[in-house]
Amino acid sequence: MAGARRHTLRDIAAALNLSVNTVSRALSGKDGIGEKTRARVRAEAERVGYVPNSVARSLVLGSAMTFGLVITNPSNPFYAQLISSIELRARTHGYSLLLMVTDESEENETRAVESLLRSSVGGSIVVPVQASADPWRRLSTVGVPTVLLNRDLPDLGYRFVGTDNELGGYRATEHAISRGARSIVVLEEDLPITTIADRIAGFRRAMAEAGLSVPRGSIMRVPTRRHEQAALPWQPQQAYQVARRMLRRARLPDAVVVGNDYFALGLYRALEVRGLKVPDDMMVIGYGDHPYSAFLSPPLTTVRLPAEEVGNIAVDLLLEEIAGGRSARPLKQLIAPTLVERESTDRTTSGRTSSAAKNDSGMTSR
C-alpha cells in the first residue's frame, strides 16, 4: 500500500497564496518575515504534517545518528551531570549529541525546535520551559521521537523520566522534623515550574503528616536570576538578602529547607552575620548535593539527585522510541533522590570537629 504523499513547500505556499521563498524563510526562522506571516506558515505546516527534506530523508534512511538535547540551564550542576551521562550513554550506541540551551525562554524554545527539525536529529531529549506544549508537539507531528526530562508536559503523552522532587521535598522536611524541628521555612526560587511546585508539595505533606501547621510566610521566594540570563548559576547573594529578611522575625524557625545548595551558601552567611550558628540556632537542609556541600562549615545535609540514572534511562527510552518498540517500562518514571545526612542538622556533634567533618566518607544516607 502506497504511503500518503508528502506535502512540500509549494503546497503550503499555494494554500496561503505566498511565494515558496517566503514559506521557506518563515519555516527556517530567517529575518525579513513578519510574525503574522510566520505564524500562518507554521500553522499550515503543522496542519499538513510538513517534513523538511533533510528530516524526511534521514528518517527514511535511518541515518540520523544524532540526538538533540535541549535543556534550560547548563550551569545547574544537576543538568551538567545529566549532559555528561546522556552523552556517554548515547556515544556507546553510536550517537552524538546536539546540545541547545533555552535559558527558560519560550522564544528560545521555539528556535530550538526549528533547529532540531533542520538538523535531521534521530530523536530528542528535552527539558521543557513548561510555558506551552505547542513547540514540542511539532516534533511528534513530523515523527521525531521525543523523551521529556525532569519536567513533564502531560498533554503530549510523551515518555518522561525525572527526579521525584515531591519525595525529595518530603524527605528533607521529614528529616528536619525527626531532628526536633517544629517550625520550618522553605527558601525556593521564584519560578513557576513543576520541580519547585513538587518540592513544596512534599514539604506540605511532611508537615501535615506530623500535625504541624504551615503559617503564612513559611514559603519564601528567592527572586530568580533566570529572568535576566538563565545561563548564569544561582546567586547566593539573592538567597542571602531573603534570609536576612527572615532573620528579622521575632521568632526564628527551627530549620530552613532550601531549594538548591547555592541558596544554603547565602543562608549560612546571613546566619553568620547575625552571630547565629548552624545547627545550634537553626538547622539547614539543602537540595542537590553540589560538590562543595560536604566542605561547608558545618557540612551540609542535603538531597542528592539521581542525575546519572535519570540520564541513562532517558537515552534508553529514546532508543526504544526510535526502534518503534515498547518495553515493560512505565510511560512516566520518577527516580527517588537520596537524603545525605551531615552536620548541618546534627546537634549532637555541633561545637566540635567530628569524623564526618574530617572525612565525608563517613556520611550516612537514606
C-alpha positions as a Markdown table, in Angstrom:
| # | Residue | x | y | z |
|---|---|---|---|---|
| 1 | Met | 0.0 | 0.0 | 0.0 |
| 2 | Ala | 1.5 | 3.3 | -1.1 |
| 3 | Gly | 2.1 | 5.9 | 1.6 |
| 4 | Ala | 0.4 | 9.3 | 1.6 |
| 5 | Arg | 2.0 | 12.0 | -0.5 |
| 6 | Arg | 4.4 | 14.1 | 1.5 |
| 7 | His | 3.5 | 17.8 | 1.4 |
| 8 | Thr | 6.0 | 20.3 | 0.1 |
| 9 | Leu | 6.8 | 23.9 | 0.5 |
| 10 | Arg | 5.0 | 24.5 | -2.8 |
| 11 | Asp | 1.8 | 23.1 | -1.3 |
| 12 | Ile | 2.0 | 25.4 | 1.7 |
| 13 | Ala | 2.7 | 28.4 | -0.5 |
| 14 | Ala | -0.3 | 27.6 | -2.7 |
| 15 | Ala | -2.6 | 27.2 | 0.3 |
| 16 | Leu | -1.6 | 30.6 | 1.7 |
| 17 | Asn | -1.1 | 32.4 | -1.5 |
| 18 | Leu | 2.5 | 33.1 | -0.7 |
| 19 | Ser | 5.7 | 32.5 | -2.6 |
| 20 | Val | 7.8 | 29.4 | -2.0 |
| 21 | Asn | 10.7 | 31.6 | -0.9 |
| 22 | Thr | 8.6 | 33.3 | 1.7 |
| 23 | Val | 7.4 | 30.0 | 3.1 |
| 24 | Ser | 10.9 | 28.6 | 3.2 |
| 25 | Arg | 12.3 | 31.7 | 5.0 |
| 26 | Ala | 9.4 | 31.6 | 7.5 |
| 27 | Leu | 10.0 | 28.0 | 8.4 |
| 28 | Ser | 13.7 | 28.3 | 8.6 |
| 29 | Gly | 13.5 | 31.3 | 11.1 |
| 30 | Lys | 15.2 | 33.8 | 8.8 |
| 31 | Asp | 14.7 | 37.6 | 9.1 |
| 32 | Gly | 12.5 | 39.7 | 6.9 |
| 33 | Ile | 9.3 | 37.8 | 7.6 |
| 34 | Gly | 6.5 | 39.3 | 9.7 |
| 35 | Glu | 5.4 | 37.5 | 12.8 |
| 36 | Lys | 1.8 | 37.1 | 11.5 |
| 37 | Thr | 3.0 | 35.6 | 8.2 |
| 38 | Arg | 5.5 | 33.3 | 10.1 |
| 39 | Ala | 2.7 | 32.1 | 12.4 |
| 40 | Arg | 0.4 | 31.4 | 9.4 |
| 41 | Val | 3.1 | 29.4 | 7.7 |
| 42 | Arg | 3.9 | 27.4 | 10.8 |
| 43 | Ala | 0.3 | 26.7 | 11.5 |
| 44 | Glu | -0.3 | 25.4 | 7.9 |
| 45 | Ala | 2.9 | 23.3 | 8.1 |
| 46 | Glu | 1.7 | 21.7 | 11.3 |
| 47 | Arg | -1.8 | 21.1 | 9.8 |
| 48 | Val | -0.5 | 19.2 | 6.8 |
| 49 | Gly | 2.4 | 17.5 | 8.7 |
| 50 | Tyr | 5.1 | 19.1 | 6.6 |
| 51 | Val | 8.5 | 17.4 | 7.0 |
| 52 | Pro | 11.7 | 19.2 | 5.7 |
| 53 | Asn | 13.5 | 17.3 | 3.0 |
| 54 | Ser | 16.6 | 16.6 | 5.2 |
| 55 | Val | 14.5 | 15.3 | 8.1 |
| 56 | Ala | 12.4 | 13.1 | 5.9 |
| 57 | Arg | 15.5 | 11.7 | 4.1 |
| 58 | Ser | 17.2 | 10.9 | 7.4 |
| 59 | Leu | 14.2 | 9.2 | 8.9 |
| 60 | Val | 13.7 | 7.0 | 5.8 |
| 61 | Leu | 17.3 | 6.0 | 5.6 |
| 62 | Gly | 17.9 | 5.7 | 9.3 |
| 63 | Ser | 21.0 | 7.8 | 9.1 |
| 64 | Ala | 20.2 | 10.5 | 11.7 |
| 65 | Met | 22.7 | 9.3 | 14.3 |
| 66 | Thr | 22.4 | 12.4 | 16.4 |
| 67 | Phe | 20.2 | 13.1 | 19.4 |
| 68 | Gly | 19.0 | 16.6 | 20.2 |
| 69 | Leu | 19.4 | 17.5 | 23.9 |
| 70 | Val | 17.5 | 20.7 | 24.9 |
| 71 | Ile | 18.0 | 21.9 | 28.5 |
| 72 | Thr | 17.2 | 25.1 | 30.3 |
| 73 | Asn | 20.3 | 25.9 | 32.3 |
| 74 | Pro | 23.7 | 24.2 | 31.8 |
| 75 | Ser | 25.2 | 25.9 | 34.9 |
| 76 | Asn | 22.8 | 23.8 | 37.2 |
| 77 | Pro | 25.1 | 21.0 | 38.5 |
| 78 | Phe | 22.3 | 18.5 | 38.1 |
| 79 | Tyr | 22.0 | 19.3 | 34.4 |
| 80 | Ala | 25.7 | 19.3 | 34.0 |
| 81 | Gln | 25.8 | 15.8 | 35.3 |
| 82 | Leu | 22.8 | 14.9 | 33.1 |
| 83 | Ile | 24.6 | 16.1 | 30.0 |
| 84 | Ser | 27.7 | 14.0 | 30.8 |
| 85 | Ser | 25.7 | 10.8 | 31.4 |
| 86 | Ile | 23.5 | 11.3 | 28.4 |
| 87 | Glu | 26.5 | 11.9 | 26.1 |
| 88 | Leu | 28.3 | 8.8 | 27.4 |
| 89 | Arg | 25.3 | 6.6 | 27.0 |
| 90 | Ala | 24.4 | 7.9 | 23.6 |
| 91 | Arg | 28.0 | 7.5 | 22.4 |
| 92 | Thr | 28.1 | 3.8 | 23.4 |
| 93 | His | 25.2 | 3.4 | 21.0 |
| 94 | Gly | 26.9 | 5.3 | 18.2 |
| 95 | Tyr | 25.0 | 8.6 | 18.6 |
| 96 | Ser | 26.4 | 12.1 | 19.0 |
| 97 | Leu | 24.6 | 15.0 | 20.8 |
| 98 | Leu | 23.4 | 18.3 | 19.5 |
| 99 | Leu | 23.1 | 20.5 | 22.7 |
| 100 | Met | 20.8 | 23.5 | 22.8 |
| 101 | Val | 20.0 | 25.8 | 25.8 |
| 102 | Thr | 16.7 | 27.7 | 26.1 |
| 103 | Asp | 17.5 | 29.9 | 29.1 |
| 104 | Glu | 13.9 | 29.4 | 30.3 |
| 105 | Ser | 12.8 | 31.4 | 27.2 |
| 106 | Glu | 9.7 | 30.4 | 25.2 |
| 107 | Glu | 11.2 | 32.2 | 22.2 |
| 108 | Asn | 14.5 | 30.2 | 22.5 |
| 109 | Glu | 12.5 | 27.0 | 22.9 |
| 110 | Thr | 10.7 | 27.6 | 19.6 |
| 111 | Arg | 14.1 | 28.3 | 17.9 |
| 112 | Ala | 15.4 | 25.0 | 19.4 |
| 113 | Val | 12.6 | 23.1 | 17.8 |
| 114 | Glu | 13.3 | 24.8 | 14.4 |
| 115 | Ser | 17.0 | 23.8 | 14.8 |
| 116 | Leu | 16.1 | 20.2 | 15.6 |
| 117 | Leu | 13.9 | 20.0 | 12.5 |
| 118 | Arg | 16.6 | 21.5 | 10.3 |
| 119 | Ser | 19.4 | 19.3 | 11.8 |
| 120 | Ser | 17.9 | 15.9 | 11.0 |
| 121 | Val | 18.2 | 14.5 | 14.5 |
| 122 | Gly | 17.1 | 10.9 | 15.1 |
| 123 | Gly | 15.4 | 11.9 | 18.3 |
| 124 | Ser | 15.3 | 14.4 | 21.1 |
| 125 | Ile | 15.6 | 14.6 | 24.9 |
| 126 | Val | 14.0 | 17.7 | 26.2 |
| 127 | Val | 13.8 | 19.7 | 29.5 |
| 128 | Pro | 10.8 | 21.9 | 28.5 |
| 129 | Val | 10.3 | 25.5 | 29.7 |
| 130 | Gln | 6.7 | 24.4 | 30.5 |
| 131 | Ala | 5.0 | 27.6 | 29.2 |
| 132 | Ser | 3.4 | 25.7 | 26.4 |
| 133 | Ala | 3.4 | 22.2 | 24.9 |
| 134 | Asp | 2.9 | 23.5 | 21.3 |
| 135 | Pro | 6.6 | 23.7 | 20.2 |
| 136 | Trp | 7.2 | 20.1 | 21.2 |
| 137 | Arg | 4.0 | 18.9 | 19.6 |
| 138 | Arg | 5.6 | 19.8 | 16.2 |
| 139 | Leu | 8.3 | 17.1 | 16.7 |
| 140 | Ser | 5.6 | 14.5 | 17.1 |
| 141 | Thr | 3.8 | 15.7 | 14.0 |
| 142 | Val | 6.8 | 15.1 | 11.8 |
| 143 | Gly | 7.7 | 11.8 | 13.5 |
| 144 | Val | 10.8 | 12.8 | 15.6 |
| 145 | Pro | 10.8 | 10.6 | 18.7 |
| 146 | Thr | 11.0 | 12.7 | 21.9 |
| 147 | Val | 11.5 | 12.0 | 25.6 |
| 148 | Leu | 10.8 | 14.6 | 28.3 |
| 149 | Leu | 13.3 | 15.0 | 31.1 |
| 150 | Asn | 12.7 | 16.3 | 34.6 |
| 151 | Arg | 9.7 | 18.4 | 33.7 |
| 152 | Asp | 6.6 | 16.8 | 32.1 |
| 153 | Leu | 4.1 | 18.1 | 29.6 |
| 154 | Pro | 1.2 | 15.6 | 30.4 |
| 155 | Asp | -1.0 | 16.7 | 27.4 |
| 156 | Leu | 1.5 | 15.3 | 24.9 |
| 157 | Gly | 1.7 | 11.8 | 26.3 |
| 158 | Tyr | 5.4 | 11.6 | 25.7 |
| 159 | Arg | 7.7 | 9.3 | 27.7 |
| 160 | Phe | 9.0 | 11.1 | 30.7 |
| 161 | Val | 11.8 | 10.5 | 33.3 |
| 162 | Gly | 12.8 | 12.7 | 36.1 |
| 163 | Thr | 13.6 | 13.1 | 39.8 |
| 164 | Asp | 10.8 | 12.6 | 42.3 |
| 165 | Asn | 11.0 | 16.1 | 43.6 |
| 166 | Glu | 7.9 | 15.7 | 45.8 |
| 167 | Leu | 9.6 | 12.9 | 47.6 |
| 168 | Gly | 12.8 | 15.0 | 47.8 |
| 169 | Gly | 11.0 | 17.9 | 49.5 |
| 170 | Tyr | 9.2 | 15.4 | 51.7 |
| 171 | Arg | 12.4 | 13.7 | 52.9 |
| 172 | Ala | 14.2 | 16.9 | 53.6 |
| 173 | Thr | 11.3 | 18.2 | 55.7 |
| 174 | Glu | 10.7 | 14.8 | 57.4 |
| 175 | His | 14.4 | 14.7 | 58.4 |
| 176 | Ala | 14.2 | 18.2 | 60.0 |
| 177 | Ile | 11.1 | 17.1 | 61.9 |
| 178 | Ser | 12.8 | 14.0 | 63.1 |
| 179 | Arg | 15.6 | 16.1 | 64.5 |
| 180 | Gly | 13.2 | 18.2 | 66.5 |
| 181 | Ala | 12.2 | 21.0 | 64.2 |
| 182 | Arg | 8.6 | 22.2 | 64.7 |
| 183 | Ser | 8.7 | 25.4 | 62.7 |
| 184 | Ile | 10.3 | 25.1 | 59.2 |
| 185 | Val | 10.8 | 27.7 | 56.5 |
| 186 | Val | 11.4 | 26.9 | 52.8 |
| 187 | Leu | 13.6 | 29.1 | 50.6 |
| 188 | Glu | 12.6 | 28.4 | 46.9 |
| 189 | Glu | 13.3 | 30.0 | 43.6 |
| 190 | Asp | 10.6 | 32.3 | 42.2 |
| 191 | Leu | 9.9 | 30.3 | 39.1 |
| 192 | Pro | 6.6 | 28.6 | 38.0 |
| 193 | Ile | 7.9 | 25.1 | 37.2 |
| 194 | Thr | 6.8 | 21.7 | 38.4 |
| 195 | Thr | 10.1 | 20.8 | 40.0 |
| 196 | Ile | 9.7 | 23.6 | 42.5 |
| 197 | Ala | 6.0 | 23.1 | 43.0 |
| 198 | Asp | 6.6 | 19.4 | 43.7 |
| 199 | Arg | 9.2 | 20.1 | 46.3 |
| 200 | Ile | 6.8 | 22.5 | 48.1 |
| 201 | Ala | 4.1 | 19.8 | 47.9 |
| 202 | Gly | 6.5 | 17.4 | 49.6 |
| 203 | Phe | 7.2 | 19.9 | 52.3 |
| 204 | Arg | 3.5 | 20.4 | 52.9 |
| 205 | Arg | 2.8 | 16.7 | 53.0 |
| 206 | Ala | 5.6 | 16.1 | 55.6 |
| 207 | Met | 4.3 | 18.9 | 57.8 |
| 208 | Ala | 0.7 | 17.7 | 57.6 |
| 209 | Glu | 1.7 | 14.1 | 58.5 |
| 210 | Ala | 3.5 | 15.5 | 61.5 |
| 211 | Gly | 0.5 | 17.5 | 62.5 |
| 212 | Leu | 2.4 | 20.8 | 62.1 |
| 213 | Ser | 1.0 | 24.0 | 60.7 |
| 214 | Val | 2.4 | 25.9 | 57.7 |
| 215 | Pro | 1.7 | 29.5 | 58.6 |
| 216 | Arg | 1.9 | 32.4 | 56.1 |
| 217 | Gly | 5.5 | 33.2 | 55.4 |
| 218 | Ser | 6.7 | 29.6 | 55.7 |
| 219 | Ile | 7.5 | 29.6 | 52.0 |
| 220 | Met | 9.8 | 32.4 | 50.9 |
| 221 | Arg | 10.7 | 33.0 | 47.3 |
| 222 | Val | 14.2 | 33.9 | 46.1 |
| 223 | Pro | 14.0 | 36.2 | 43.1 |
| 224 | Thr | 15.2 | 34.2 | 40.2 |
| 225 | Arg | 18.1 | 35.5 | 38.1 |
| 226 | Arg | 16.8 | 33.3 | 35.2 |
| 227 | His | 14.5 | 36.2 | 34.1 |
| 228 | Glu | 17.7 | 38.0 | 33.2 |
| 229 | Gln | 20.0 | 35.2 | 32.0 |
| 230 | Ala | 19.4 | 31.6 | 32.8 |
| 231 | Ala | 22.9 | 30.5 | 31.7 |
| 232 | Leu | 24.3 | 32.1 | 34.9 |
| 233 | Pro | 24.4 | 30.0 | 38.1 |
| 234 | Trp | 22.2 | 30.6 | 41.1 |
| 235 | Gln | 23.4 | 33.6 | 43.1 |
| 236 | Pro | 23.9 | 33.1 | 46.8 |
| 237 | Gln | 23.6 | 36.9 | 47.2 |
| 238 | Gln | 19.9 | 36.7 | 46.4 |
| 239 | Ala | 19.3 | 34.0 | 49.0 |
| 240 | Tyr | 21.3 | 36.0 | 51.5 |
| 241 | Gln | 19.0 | 39.0 | 51.1 |
| 242 | Val | 15.9 | 36.9 | 51.5 |
| 243 | Ala | 17.4 | 35.1 | 54.6 |
| 244 | Arg | 18.3 | 38.5 | 56.2 |
| 245 | Arg | 14.6 | 39.5 | 56.0 |
| 246 | Met | 13.6 | 36.1 | 57.5 |
| 247 | Leu | 16.1 | 36.7 | 60.4 |
| 248 | Arg | 14.3 | 39.9 | 61.3 |
| 249 | Arg | 11.3 | 38.0 | 62.5 |
| 250 | Ala | 10.5 | 37.9 | 66.2 |
| 251 | Arg | 10.6 | 34.2 | 66.3 |
| 252 | Leu | 13.0 | 32.3 | 64.1 |
| 253 | Pro | 12.3 | 28.9 | 62.6 |
| 254 | Asp | 13.9 | 25.7 | 63.9 |
| 255 | Ala | 15.0 | 24.7 | 60.4 |
| 256 | Val | 15.2 | 26.0 | 56.8 |
| 257 | Val | 14.9 | 23.8 | 53.8 |
| 258 | Val | 16.4 | 25.4 | 50.6 |
| 259 | Gly | 15.6 | 24.6 | 47.0 |
| 260 | Asn | 19.2 | 24.3 | 46.0 |
| 261 | Asp | 22.6 | 24.2 | 47.7 |
| 262 | Tyr | 23.6 | 27.7 | 46.4 |
| 263 | Phe | 20.8 | 29.2 | 48.5 |
| 264 | Ala | 22.4 | 27.4 | 51.5 |
| 265 | Leu | 25.5 | 29.5 | 50.9 |
| 266 | Gly | 23.6 | 32.7 | 51.3 |
| 267 | Leu | 21.7 | 31.5 | 54.3 |
| 268 | Tyr | 24.9 | 30.4 | 56.0 |
| 269 | Arg | 26.4 | 33.9 | 55.5 |
| 270 | Ala | 23.2 | 35.6 | 56.8 |
| 271 | Leu | 23.3 | 33.5 | 60.0 |
| 272 | Glu | 27.0 | 34.2 | 60.5 |
| 273 | Val | 26.4 | 37.9 | 60.2 |
| 274 | Arg | 23.7 | 37.7 | 62.9 |
| 275 | Gly | 26.0 | 35.7 | 65.2 |
| 276 | Leu | 23.9 | 32.5 | 64.8 |
| 277 | Lys | 25.2 | 29.0 | 64.4 |
| 278 | Val | 24.2 | 26.0 | 62.3 |
| 279 | Pro | 22.8 | 23.8 | 63.6 |
| 280 | Asp | 22.6 | 25.0 | 67.2 |
| 281 | Asp | 20.4 | 28.0 | 66.4 |
| 282 | Met | 19.0 | 26.8 | 63.1 |
| 283 | Met | 19.2 | 23.6 | 61.1 |
| 284 | Val | 19.7 | 23.8 | 57.3 |
| 285 | Ile | 18.9 | 21.2 | 54.7 |
| 286 | Gly | 20.0 | 21.7 | 51.1 |
| 287 | Tyr | 18.9 | 20.3 | 47.8 |
| 288 | Gly | 21.2 | 19.0 | 45.0 |
| 289 | Asp | 24.3 | 17.8 | 46.9 |
| 290 | His | 26.6 | 20.1 | 44.9 |
| 291 | Pro | 30.3 | 19.3 | 45.1 |
| 292 | Tyr | 31.1 | 21.9 | 47.7 |
| 293 | Ser | 28.3 | 20.9 | 50.1 |
| 294 | Ala | 30.4 | 18.4 | 52.1 |
| 295 | Phe | 33.1 | 21.1 | 52.6 |
| 296 | Leu | 30.9 | 23.8 | 54.1 |
| 297 | Ser | 31.3 | 24.5 | 57.9 |
| 298 | Pro | 29.3 | 22.7 | 59.1 |
| 299 | Pro | 28.9 | 20.2 | 56.2 |
| 300 | Leu | 25.5 | 20.5 | 54.6 |
| 301 | Thr | 22.8 | 17.9 | 55.0 |
| 302 | Thr | 21.2 | 17.8 | 51.5 |
| 303 | Val | 19.2 | 15.8 | 49.0 |
| 304 | Arg | 21.3 | 14.1 | 46.4 |
| 305 | Leu | 19.7 | 13.9 | 42.9 |
| 306 | Pro | 20.0 | 10.7 | 40.7 |
| 307 | Ala | 21.4 | 12.5 | 37.7 |
| 308 | Glu | 23.3 | 9.6 | 36.2 |
| 309 | Glu | 20.4 | 7.2 | 36.5 |
| 310 | Val | 17.9 | 9.7 | 35.0 |
| 311 | Gly | 20.2 | 10.4 | 32.1 |
| 312 | Asn | 20.8 | 6.7 | 31.3 |
| 313 | Ile | 17.1 | 6.0 | 31.4 |
| 314 | Ala | 16.3 | 8.9 | 29.1 |
| 315 | Val | 18.6 | 7.6 | 26.5 |
| 316 | Asp | 17.3 | 4.1 | 26.8 |
| 317 | Leu | 13.7 | 5.3 | 26.5 |
| 318 | Leu | 14.6 | 7.3 | 23.4 |
| 319 | Leu | 16.3 | 4.3 | 21.8 |
| 320 | Glu | 13.2 | 2.3 | 22.3 |
| 321 | Glu | 11.1 | 5.0 | 20.7 |
| 322 | Ile | 13.4 | 5.1 | 17.7 |
| 323 | Ala | 13.2 | 1.3 | 17.4 |
| 324 | Gly | 9.4 | 1.6 | 17.4 |
| 325 | Gly | 9.1 | -0.8 | 20.4 |
| 326 | Arg | 7.5 | -0.6 | 23.8 |
| 327 | Ser | 9.1 | -2.1 | 26.8 |
| 328 | Ala | 7.6 | -3.0 | 30.2 |
| 329 | Arg | 8.8 | 0.4 | 31.5 |
| 330 | Pro | 6.0 | 2.7 | 32.6 |
| 331 | Leu | 5.3 | 5.8 | 30.4 |
| 332 | Lys | 6.3 | 8.1 | 33.3 |
| 333 | Gln | 9.2 | 7.3 | 35.6 |
| 334 | Leu | 10.2 | 9.2 | 38.7 |
| 335 | Ile | 13.5 | 8.2 | 40.3 |
| 336 | Ala | 13.9 | 8.7 | 44.1 |
| 337 | Pro | 16.5 | 11.1 | 45.4 |
| 338 | Thr | 18.6 | 10.3 | 48.5 |
| 339 | Leu | 18.9 | 12.3 | 51.7 |
| 340 | Val | 22.6 | 12.7 | 52.7 |
| 341 | Glu | 22.9 | 13.5 | 56.4 |
| 342 | Arg | 25.7 | 15.7 | 57.5 |
| 343 | Glu | 26.3 | 18.1 | 60.4 |
| 344 | Ser | 24.1 | 21.0 | 59.5 |
| 345 | Thr | 21.2 | 19.0 | 61.1 |
| 346 | Asp | 23.2 | 17.1 | 63.8 |
| 347 | Arg | 23.1 | 19.0 | 67.1 |
| 348 | Thr | 24.8 | 16.1 | 68.9 |
| 349 | Thr | 28.1 | 16.9 | 67.1 |
| 350 | Ser | 27.9 | 20.7 | 67.0 |
| 351 | Gly | 30.6 | 22.7 | 68.6 |
| 352 | Arg | 33.3 | 20.0 | 68.0 |
| 353 | Thr | 35.0 | 18.5 | 65.0 |
| 354 | Ser | 33.6 | 15.2 | 64.1 |
| 355 | Ser | 34.9 | 12.4 | 61.9 |
| 356 | Ala | 32.3 | 13.3 | 59.3 |
| 357 | Ala | 33.8 | 16.8 | 59.0 |
| 358 | Lys | 37.3 | 15.3 | 58.5 |
| 359 | Asn | 36.2 | 12.6 | 56.2 |
| 360 | Asp | 33.0 | 12.8 | 54.2 |
| 361 | Ser | 33.1 | 9.1 | 53.5 |
| 362 | Gly | 31.6 | 8.7 | 57.0 |
| 363 | Met | 28.3 | 10.3 | 55.9 |
| 364 | Thr | 25.1 | 8.3 | 56.1 |
| 365 | Ser | 22.3 | 8.4 | 53.6 |
| 366 | Arg | 18.8 | 7.1 | 53.3 |
